[in-house]
Every structure is written in structure tokens, then in C-alpha cells.
């Protein structure tokens, strides 16, 4: 397995890019540590597949370098980089048995037969394919075929990294959860470097040691699932991760408070210090961010009109109107609301400030 480094990497599919919007990937520097599981998360079109294909060698970047353990592989093929890949749709040989399919990458590398047999048995066991090992792939359903693809990705121990491009898309929803857990377990056993592309936050958060969130051709945050939830570095991360997403309220800063439409929210010294330079610039957008989980309904505070309460059994989502903005609060089942007006408290340690979409302080 390899430590993967991207140096001043950018990519445009256009021959003469000039505008930032001409780039599928904007300039980035990044290090992927050996042996970790990364999820590449973002909406459709943000550049995930382009980045994955640059790491694998299927696409040569228009700018910058890719290094594997310090060696420049920018122009090397996937075979030369020693990468295993699992795609969205199963890649299996229908006329071969499941065991032959799993053995294929090892036979290609001319491993001794006993070693191949042992490894195939191990991987089949991990993915619960043992009962069908002797069956031809042709007769199997899409779920089992994709498990074979996953197995072929996992079977070689000597790969630099295994790259997955939305591998669970074709899998039946009730099996997805199980396979995701399985992949995590397998990773804990093999500790190969894994990069897993998905647009599904649950998939990313349950699978990865670290999640890389992409938006509009840029990496906007790299962090543990907890960090992405508690301190989104960009408003997009706050909105994309969590359900419902983060509340964002346009504000101005006045005498140490954020003034929102409807009330004042005290800011910490660190936030005020962080935002000072931005305020001197005089232009741009400031927003208060708070997760629905952390917004409190108290006996006093910023008044807001309750517009809806959705009782979801274990908790309720309360929708409130604050000036011209709408906010949501997640309440435990022990909390009850009385009346049409609620008072909102913004706990300082949970309240975030964003300047032009970037976290301040
Ligand atoms: N071969 C190509 N030629 C030209 N433009 C491309 C090509 N492949 C991707 N793009 C463009 O590059 C941008 C990033 O696409 P990419 O497929 O990397 O995003 P993604 O995040 O993987 O999206 P999805 O989840 O839909 O696959 C998009 O605007 C897309 O239209």
C-alpha cells in the first residue's frame, strides 16, 4: 500500500481553460495516508470520479503531479501503479465460476496455486461467498455479482490502494447496510489504503476513517465524521451532512453580537478576532450557523414563531420563523412546546460563524 500525494493538482477537460469554471478540479494539494479508509463525498458533478480516475491512472491530469510513496506516477497506467478498482457495475466473467473470478487477479500475477486457493477462500469467507464458490457467475443475481467484484478488488494483498466508485449503487437497499459494514470489517483486517467514492453521506460516514467533502471541483473539508458534523468548515458541508442540514442565518456584527433578523446572538472572542479582517474588507456575506441538534428552545432568548412540529417518534423537528428566515430545531421526546412562540438559545460553543461560506474562528 502507498502514501498518495497530490501536488498542485488540477484538471480541465477543455483544451485551453481560462476561467475557474473551466476546471473539473480546481488546484489542490493533498496527502492520503497509507492504510486508511477515505470516502470521497459530494454531489453529482463535483469532480469525485475525475479525482479517482486521476489517482488510478485512467485520466492524466492537465496540471500537477500524483506521487505514490514519493515516486512521480502522474503518467503511469493503473497496472504500473498497482491499483485495484471496483466500479459501479459488476465486472465479472460470466463463464467462470465464482472461485475462478476471485482467483483471476492472482493468476494474472502468477502466484503459486496453494497461495491462490488460500486467499480465494479467505476473501470468499469475508464476503459470504463460500456457498457459491463453485457456481458459474452467469446464474447469480446483481448483488452477488457485485460482491464478486468487491472480492476481486480485495483479493490481492500487494496493491498500492483499492479504489471504489459507488460500488453499492446496484445493491439491494436491505443488503447495502450489511455490505458497508462488511467492507469496514474487511478494511480493519487488511488495512489496505481504500478510497471510496459516494454521494451518500450515510455510506461515507459509516465506512471511512476520514471523509473528503468535495463541492464544485474543490475539496472543502477533510475530517472525521464527527468533525464534519460538529465544525463544518464550509456552509456546503453543514448543509450536505446532517438531516436536516445546518441552519444558516444572514447576520451583521455589532458590538460583539451577531445581529440576525429578529434578535442578537453573542459571539465568542475567538470569532470576533477571526472575523475582524473580513469586516475591514467591508464586503461579502456573514452567516450564523447552528445545527438543529444544538439549537435550544429555552425560557428566554431570541423569539421565533413555531410554524410546524413533525413528531418522528424518538424526536421532533420543529420549524420556526425567525424574522424572514426559517430555522429547524431537533427536540428530544422529553421536550414539549407550548404556544406559537418559542425562545431560541444559541449555545456559544455550538454556534458557528461563516464569512463568504468559510468557517471563522
Ligand atoms: N470525459 C469528460 N469530458 C468532459 N467533461 C467531463 C468528462 N468527465 C466529467 N466531465 C465533467 O467534469 C465535471 C466533474 O465530473 P465528475 O464525473 O468527475 O463528477 P462526479 O462528482 O463524479 O459526478 P457523478 O457522481 O455524477 O459521477 C462535470 O462537470 C462533468 O460534466
CSV table of C-alpha atoms in Angstrom, one decimal, residues 6-360:
chain,number,residue,atom,x,y,z
A,6,UNK,CA,-1.3,15.2,-5.0
A,7,UNK,CA,0.8,18.3,-5.7
A,8,UNK,CA,-0.7,21.4,-7.3
A,9,UNK,CA,-3.2,19.0,-9.0
A,10,UNK,CA,-5.9,20.4,-11.2
A,11,UNK,CA,-7.8,19.1,-14.2
A,12,UNK,CA,-9.7,20.6,-17.1
A,13,UNK,CA,-11.3,18.5,-19.8
A,14,UNK,CA,-11.1,21.7,-22.0
A,15,UNK,CA,-8.0,22.3,-24.2
A,16,UNK,CA,-7.5,25.9,-23.2
A,17,UNK,CA,-9.0,26.6,-19.8
A,18,UNK,CA,-9.1,30.2,-18.7
A,19,UNK,CA,-12.0,30.6,-16.1
A,20,UNK,CA,-12.2,28.6,-12.8
A,21,UNK,CA,-15.4,27.2,-14.1
A,22,UNK,CA,-13.4,25.5,-17.0
A,23,UNK,CA,-11.9,23.2,-14.4
A,24,UNK,CA,-13.5,19.9,-13.3
A,25,UNK,CA,-10.9,20.0,-10.5
A,26,UNK,CA,-9.5,23.3,-9.1
A,27,UNK,CA,-5.9,23.4,-7.8
A,28,UNK,CA,-5.4,21.1,-4.7
A,29,UNK,CA,-2.6,19.7,-2.6
A,30,UNK,CA,-3.4,16.7,-0.6
A,31,UNK,CA,-1.9,13.6,1.2
A,32,UNK,CA,-3.7,10.3,1.6
A,33,UNK,CA,-2.0,8.3,4.3
A,34,UNK,CA,-1.2,4.7,3.7
A,35,UNK,CA,-3.6,2.1,5.2
A,36,UNK,CA,-6.5,4.4,5.9
A,37,UNK,CA,-10.1,4.3,4.5
A,38,UNK,CA,-11.2,7.5,2.8
A,39,UNK,CA,-14.6,8.4,1.5
A,40,UNK,CA,-14.8,11.0,-1.3
A,41,UNK,CA,-18.2,12.6,-0.8
A,42,UNK,CA,-20.0,15.2,-2.8
A,43,UNK,CA,-23.0,15.9,-5.1
A,44,UNK,CA,-23.2,14.8,-8.7
A,45,UNK,CA,-20.7,16.6,-11.0
A,46,UNK,CA,-18.4,17.9,-8.2
A,47,UNK,CA,-15.4,16.0,-9.6
A,48,UNK,CA,-15.2,12.9,-7.5
A,49,UNK,CA,-14.8,10.4,-10.4
A,50,UNK,CA,-12.3,12.7,-12.1
A,51,UNK,CA,-10.2,12.8,-8.9
A,52,UNK,CA,-10.5,9.0,-8.5
A,53,UNK,CA,-9.6,8.4,-12.2
A,54,UNK,CA,-6.5,10.6,-11.8
A,55,UNK,CA,-5.4,8.6,-8.8
A,56,UNK,CA,-5.9,5.3,-10.6
A,57,UNK,CA,-4.2,6.5,-13.8
A,58,UNK,CA,-7.3,6.3,-16.1
A,59,UNK,CA,-7.1,10.1,-16.5
A,60,UNK,CA,-3.9,12.1,-16.8
A,61,UNK,CA,-4.3,15.5,-15.0
A,62,UNK,CA,-3.9,18.6,-17.1
A,63,UNK,CA,-1.9,20.2,-14.2
A,64,UNK,CA,0.2,19.0,-11.3
A,65,UNK,CA,1.6,15.7,-10.1
A,66,UNK,CA,0.5,12.4,-8.4
A,67,UNK,CA,3.1,10.8,-6.2
A,68,UNK,CA,2.9,7.2,-4.8
A,69,UNK,CA,5.4,6.8,-1.9
A,70,UNK,CA,7.3,9.8,-3.2
A,71,UNK,CA,7.6,8.5,-6.8
A,72,UNK,CA,6.0,10.5,-9.6
A,73,UNK,CA,3.3,8.3,-11.2
A,74,UNK,CA,1.4,11.1,-13.0
A,75,UNK,CA,1.8,9.4,-16.4
A,76,UNK,CA,1.8,5.8,-15.2
A,77,UNK,CA,-1.0,3.3,-16.1
A,78,UNK,CA,-3.3,1.7,-13.5
A,79,UNK,CA,-1.3,-1.5,-13.9
A,80,UNK,CA,2.0,0.3,-13.3
A,81,UNK,CA,0.6,1.9,-10.2
A,82,UNK,CA,-0.6,-1.4,-8.9
A,83,UNK,CA,-4.1,-0.2,-8.2
A,84,UNK,CA,-7.3,-2.4,-7.8
A,85,UNK,CA,-10.6,-0.8,-8.8
A,86,UNK,CA,-14.2,-1.7,-8.2
A,87,UNK,CA,-16.7,0.1,-10.4
A,88,UNK,CA,-20.4,0.9,-10.0
A,89,UNK,CA,-21.5,-2.1,-12.1
A,90,UNK,CA,-20.2,-5.6,-11.6
A,91,UNK,CA,-17.2,-6.6,-13.8
A,92,UNK,CA,-17.2,-10.4,-13.7
A,93,UNK,CA,-16.6,-13.2,-16.2
A,94,UNK,CA,-19.9,-15.0,-16.6
A,95,UNK,CA,-18.5,-18.2,-17.9
A,96,UNK,CA,-16.1,-18.6,-14.9
A,97,UNK,CA,-17.1,-19.9,-11.5
A,98,UNK,CA,-17.1,-17.5,-8.6
A,99,UNK,CA,-13.8,-19.0,-7.4
A,100,UNK,CA,-12.2,-18.6,-10.8
A,101,UNK,CA,-13.3,-15.0,-10.9
A,102,UNK,CA,-11.8,-14.3,-7.5
A,103,UNK,CA,-8.6,-16.1,-8.4
A,104,UNK,CA,-8.2,-14.2,-11.7
A,105,UNK,CA,-6.2,-11.2,-10.4
A,106,UNK,CA,-3.8,-13.6,-8.6
A,107,UNK,CA,-3.4,-15.9,-11.6
A,108,UNK,CA,-2.5,-12.9,-13.7
A,109,UNK,CA,0.3,-12.2,-11.3
A,110,UNK,CA,1.4,-15.8,-11.4
A,111,UNK,CA,1.0,-16.6,-7.7
A,112,UNK,CA,1.6,-20.2,-6.6
A,113,UNK,CA,-1.7,-22.3,-6.7
A,114,UNK,CA,-1.9,-23.1,-3.0
A,115,UNK,CA,-1.5,-19.4,-2.1
A,116,UNK,CA,-4.3,-18.5,-4.6
A,117,UNK,CA,-6.6,-21.2,-3.1
A,118,UNK,CA,-6.0,-19.9,0.4
A,119,UNK,CA,-6.6,-16.3,-0.5
A,120,UNK,CA,-9.7,-17.0,-2.5
A,121,UNK,CA,-11.1,-19.0,0.4
A,122,UNK,CA,-10.3,-16.1,2.8
A,123,UNK,CA,-12.0,-13.4,0.7
A,124,UNK,CA,-15.0,-15.6,-0.1
A,125,UNK,CA,-15.4,-16.1,3.7
A,126,UNK,CA,-15.2,-12.4,4.3
A,127,UNK,CA,-17.9,-11.6,1.8
A,128,UNK,CA,-20.0,-14.7,2.5
A,129,UNK,CA,-19.5,-16.1,-1.0
A,130,UNK,CA,-18.3,-19.5,0.2
A,131,UNK,CA,-21.6,-21.3,-0.6
A,132,UNK,CA,-21.5,-20.2,-4.2
A,133,UNK,CA,-17.8,-20.6,-4.9
A,134,UNK,CA,-18.3,-23.4,-7.4
A,135,UNK,CA,-21.2,-21.8,-9.2
A,136,UNK,CA,-20.8,-20.0,-12.6
A,137,UNK,CA,-21.2,-16.3,-12.2
A,138,UNK,CA,-23.8,-16.2,-15.0
A,139,UNK,CA,-26.6,-17.6,-12.8
A,140,UNK,CA,-26.1,-15.2,-9.9
A,141,UNK,CA,-28.0,-12.0,-9.2
A,142,UNK,CA,-26.7,-8.5,-9.3
A,143,UNK,CA,-25.9,-8.3,-5.6
A,144,UNK,CA,-23.8,-11.5,-5.7
A,145,UNK,CA,-22.0,-10.4,-8.8
A,146,UNK,CA,-21.1,-7.1,-7.2
A,147,UNK,CA,-19.8,-9.0,-4.2
A,148,UNK,CA,-17.5,-10.9,-6.6
A,149,UNK,CA,-16.3,-7.5,-8.0
A,150,UNK,CA,-15.6,-6.4,-4.4
A,151,UNK,CA,-13.8,-9.7,-3.8
A,152,UNK,CA,-11.6,-9.2,-6.9
A,153,UNK,CA,-10.7,-5.8,-5.6
A,154,UNK,CA,-9.8,-7.2,-2.2
A,155,UNK,CA,-8.1,-10.4,-3.2
A,156,UNK,CA,-4.6,-9.0,-3.8
A,157,UNK,CA,-2.6,-8.1,-0.7
A,158,UNK,CA,0.1,-6.2,-2.6
A,159,UNK,CA,-1.9,-3.4,-4.1
A,160,UNK,CA,-1.0,0.3,-3.6
A,161,UNK,CA,-4.7,1.1,-3.0
A,162,UNK,CA,-8.2,-0.1,-3.7
A,163,UNK,CA,-10.5,2.4,-5.3
A,164,UNK,CA,-14.2,2.0,-5.2
A,165,UNK,CA,-16.5,4.1,-7.4
A,166,UNK,CA,-20.0,4.0,-5.9
A,167,UNK,CA,-19.8,0.2,-5.6
A,168,UNK,CA,-23.1,-0.3,-3.8
A,169,UNK,CA,-25.3,1.5,-6.3
A,170,UNK,CA,-26.7,-1.7,-7.8
A,171,UNK,CA,-27.1,-3.4,-4.5
A,172,UNK,CA,-30.5,-4.0,-3.0
A,173,UNK,CA,-31.2,-1.4,-0.2
A,174,UNK,CA,-31.5,-4.1,2.6
A,175,UNK,CA,-28.1,-5.6,1.7
A,176,UNK,CA,-26.3,-2.2,1.4
A,177,UNK,CA,-26.1,-1.7,5.1
A,178,UNK,CA,-24.7,-5.2,5.6
A,179,UNK,CA,-22.1,-4.9,2.8
A,180,UNK,CA,-21.0,-1.5,4.0
A,181,UNK,CA,-20.4,-3.0,7.5
A,182,UNK,CA,-18.6,-5.9,5.8
A,183,UNK,CA,-16.3,-3.6,3.9
A,184,UNK,CA,-15.4,-1.8,7.1
A,185,UNK,CA,-14.7,-5.0,8.8
A,186,UNK,CA,-12.6,-6.2,5.9
A,187,UNK,CA,-10.6,-3.0,6.0
A,188,UNK,CA,-9.9,-3.4,9.7
A,189,UNK,CA,-8.4,-6.8,8.9
A,190,UNK,CA,-6.4,-5.9,5.8
A,191,UNK,CA,-5.6,-2.2,6.4
A,192,UNK,CA,-5.1,-1.5,2.7
A,193,UNK,CA,-5.4,2.1,1.6
A,194,UNK,CA,-9.0,2.5,0.4
A,195,UNK,CA,-10.7,5.3,-1.4
A,196,UNK,CA,-14.4,5.1,-1.7
A,197,UNK,CA,-16.4,7.5,-3.9
A,198,UNK,CA,-20.0,8.1,-3.0
A,199,UNK,CA,-22.7,10.8,-3.0
A,200,UNK,CA,-24.4,9.2,0.0
A,201,UNK,CA,-23.5,10.8,3.4
A,202,UNK,CA,-24.5,7.7,5.4
A,203,UNK,CA,-22.3,5.5,3.2
A,204,UNK,CA,-19.4,7.8,3.6
A,205,UNK,CA,-19.8,8.4,7.4
A,206,UNK,CA,-20.2,4.7,8.3
A,207,UNK,CA,-17.3,3.5,6.1
A,208,UNK,CA,-14.5,6.0,6.3
A,209,UNK,CA,-11.8,6.9,8.8
A,210,UNK,CA,-11.8,10.3,7.1
A,211,UNK,CA,-14.2,11.9,4.7
A,212,UNK,CA,-13.2,14.3,2.0
A,213,UNK,CA,-16.0,16.5,1.0
A,214,UNK,CA,-16.0,17.9,-2.5
A,215,UNK,CA,-18.0,20.8,-3.9
A,216,UNK,CA,-17.7,22.4,-7.3
A,217,UNK,CA,-14.3,20.9,-8.2
A,218,UNK,CA,-12.8,21.7,-4.8
A,219,UNK,CA,-12.1,19.9,-1.6
A,220,UNK,CA,-13.9,21.9,1.0
A,221,UNK,CA,-13.1,19.8,4.1
A,222,UNK,CA,-11.2,16.7,5.1
A,223,UNK,CA,-12.2,15.3,8.5
A,224,UNK,CA,-13.6,12.6,10.7
A,225,UNK,CA,-17.4,12.1,10.6
A,226,UNK,CA,-17.5,13.9,14.0
A,227,UNK,CA,-15.5,16.9,12.8
A,228,UNK,CA,-17.7,17.3,9.7
A,229,UNK,CA,-20.8,17.3,11.9
A,230,UNK,CA,-19.6,19.5,14.7
A,231,UNK,CA,-17.4,22.0,12.8
A,232,UNK,CA,-18.3,22.2,9.1
A,233,UNK,CA,-15.5,24.2,7.5
A,234,UNK,CA,-17.8,25.3,4.7
A,235,UNK,CA,-21.6,26.0,4.7
A,236,UNK,CA,-21.9,23.4,2.0
A,237,UNK,CA,-20.6,20.7,4.4
A,238,UNK,CA,-23.1,21.9,7.0
A,239,UNK,CA,-25.9,21.6,4.6
A,240,UNK,CA,-24.8,18.4,2.9
A,241,UNK,CA,-24.0,16.4,6.1
A,242,UNK,CA,-26.8,16.0,8.7
A,243,UNK,CA,-30.5,15.7,8.4
A,244,UNK,CA,-31.9,18.3,8.4
A,245,UNK,CA,-28.8,20.3,7.4
A,246,UNK,CA,-27.3,23.2,9.4
A,247,UNK,CA,-29.4,26.4,9.9
A,248,UNK,CA,-27.8,29.4,8.3
A,249,UNK,CA,-28.9,32.9,9.2
A,250,UNK,CA,-27.6,36.0,7.4
A,251,UNK,CA,-26.2,38.5,10.0
A,252,UNK,CA,-24.1,41.6,10.7
A,253,UNK,CA,-21.7,42.1,13.5
A,254,UNK,CA,-22.4,44.9,16.0
A,255,UNK,CA,-20.8,45.5,19.4
A,256,UNK,CA,-19.7,41.9,19.9
A,257,UNK,CA,-23.0,40.3,18.8
A,258,UNK,CA,-24.2,38.8,15.6
A,259,UNK,CA,-27.4,40.6,14.7
A,260,UNK,CA,-29.9,38.4,12.8
A,261,UNK,CA,-33.3,39.4,11.6
A,262,UNK,CA,-35.2,39.0,14.8
A,263,UNK,CA,-32.5,39.1,17.5
A,264,UNK,CA,-28.9,39.3,18.8
A,265,UNK,CA,-26.6,36.4,19.3
A,266,UNK,CA,-23.4,36.9,21.4
A,267,UNK,CA,-20.2,35.9,19.6
A,268,UNK,CA,-17.1,34.4,21.3
A,269,UNK,CA,-13.8,36.4,21.4
A,270,UNK,CA,-12.2,33.9,19.0
A,271,UNK,CA,-15.0,34.5,16.4
A,272,UNK,CA,-14.7,38.3,16.8
A,273,UNK,CA,-11.0,38.0,16.3
A,274,UNK,CA,-11.4,35.7,13.3
A,275,UNK,CA,-13.9,37.9,11.6
A,276,UNK,CA,-12.0,41.2,12.2
A,277,UNK,CA,-10.1,41.1,8.9
A,278,UNK,CA,-13.2,40.2,6.9
A,279,UNK,CA,-15.1,43.1,8.4
A,280,UNK,CA,-12.3,45.5,7.5
A,281,UNK,CA,-12.7,44.3,3.9
A,282,UNK,CA,-16.2,45.6,4.0
A,283,UNK,CA,-17.9,43.3,1.5
A,284,UNK,CA,-19.1,39.7,1.5
A,285,UNK,CA,-21.7,37.6,3.3
A,286,UNK,CA,-21.8,36.7,7.0
A,287,UNK,CA,-23.9,33.9,8.3
A,288,UNK,CA,-24.6,32.3,11.7
A,289,UNK,CA,-24.6,28.5,11.5
A,290,UNK,CA,-26.1,26.2,14.1
A,291,UNK,CA,-27.1,22.5,13.7
A,292,UNK,CA,-30.8,21.7,14.5
A,293,UNK,CA,-29.5,19.3,17.1
A,294,UNK,CA,-27.8,22.2,19.0
A,295,UNK,CA,-30.4,25.0,18.7
A,296,UNK,CA,-32.1,25.1,22.1
A,297,UNK,CA,-35.6,26.1,23.0
A,298,UNK,CA,-35.4,27.9,26.3
A,299,UNK,CA,-37.5,30.1,28.6
A,300,UNK,CA,-35.9,33.3,27.2
A,301,UNK,CA,-33.8,34.2,24.2
A,302,UNK,CA,-34.5,35.1,20.6
A,303,UNK,CA,-38.2,34.9,19.9
A,304,UNK,CA,-39.4,32.8,16.9
A,305,UNK,CA,-42.7,31.7,15.6
A,306,UNK,CA,-43.4,28.0,15.5
A,307,UNK,CA,-44.7,27.1,12.1
A,308,UNK,CA,-44.6,23.2,12.2
A,309,UNK,CA,-43.8,20.3,14.5
A,310,UNK,CA,-43.0,17.0,12.9
A,311,UNK,CA,-43.1,14.2,15.5
A,312,UNK,CA,-40.8,11.4,14.4
A,313,UNK,CA,-41.2,9.2,17.4
A,314,UNK,CA,-37.7,9.4,19.0
A,315,UNK,CA,-37.5,13.2,18.4
A,316,UNK,CA,-39.4,16.1,16.9
A,317,UNK,CA,-38.3,18.5,14.2
A,318,UNK,CA,-39.6,22.0,14.9
A,319,UNK,CA,-39.7,24.5,12.2
A,320,UNK,CA,-39.6,28.2,13.3
A,321,UNK,CA,-39.7,31.5,11.6
A,322,UNK,CA,-37.1,33.9,12.8
A,323,UNK,CA,-37.6,37.3,11.1
A,324,UNK,CA,-37.6,36.4,7.4
A,325,UNK,CA,-35.5,33.2,7.9
A,326,UNK,CA,-36.7,29.6,8.6
A,327,UNK,CA,-34.8,27.5,11.2
A,328,UNK,CA,-35.2,24.0,12.4
A,329,UNK,CA,-34.6,22.6,15.9
A,330,UNK,CA,-34.4,18.9,16.8
A,331,UNK,CA,-36.0,18.2,20.1
A,332,UNK,CA,-35.8,15.1,22.3
A,333,UNK,CA,-39.0,13.3,23.1
A,334,UNK,CA,-38.9,14.7,26.6
A,335,UNK,CA,-39.2,18.3,25.3
A,336,UNK,CA,-42.6,19.8,24.7
A,337,UNK,CA,-43.5,23.1,23.1
A,338,UNK,CA,-46.3,25.3,24.4
A,339,UNK,CA,-47.8,28.1,22.4
A,340,UNK,CA,-46.9,29.6,19.0
A,341,UNK,CA,-43.8,31.4,20.1
A,342,UNK,CA,-40.6,29.8,21.2
A,343,UNK,CA,-37.4,31.4,22.6
A,344,UNK,CA,-34.2,30.2,20.9
A,345,UNK,CA,-30.9,29.9,22.6
A,346,UNK,CA,-27.7,29.6,20.6
A,347,UNK,CA,-25.1,27.9,22.9
A,348,UNK,CA,-21.9,29.7,22.2
A,349,UNK,CA,-19.8,26.5,22.0
A,350,UNK,CA,-22.1,25.2,19.3
A,351,UNK,CA,-22.7,28.4,17.3
A,352,UNK,CA,-20.6,28.9,14.2
A,353,UNK,CA,-19.9,32.0,12.1
A,354,UNK,CA,-19.3,31.8,8.3
A,355,UNK,CA,-17.7,34.6,6.2
A,356,UNK,CA,-18.3,34.0,2.5
A,357,UNK,CA,-19.3,30.4,3.3
A,358,UNK,CA,-16.0,29.7,5.2
A,359,UNK,CA,-15.9,29.0,8.9
A,360,UNK,CA,-14.5,31.8,11.0
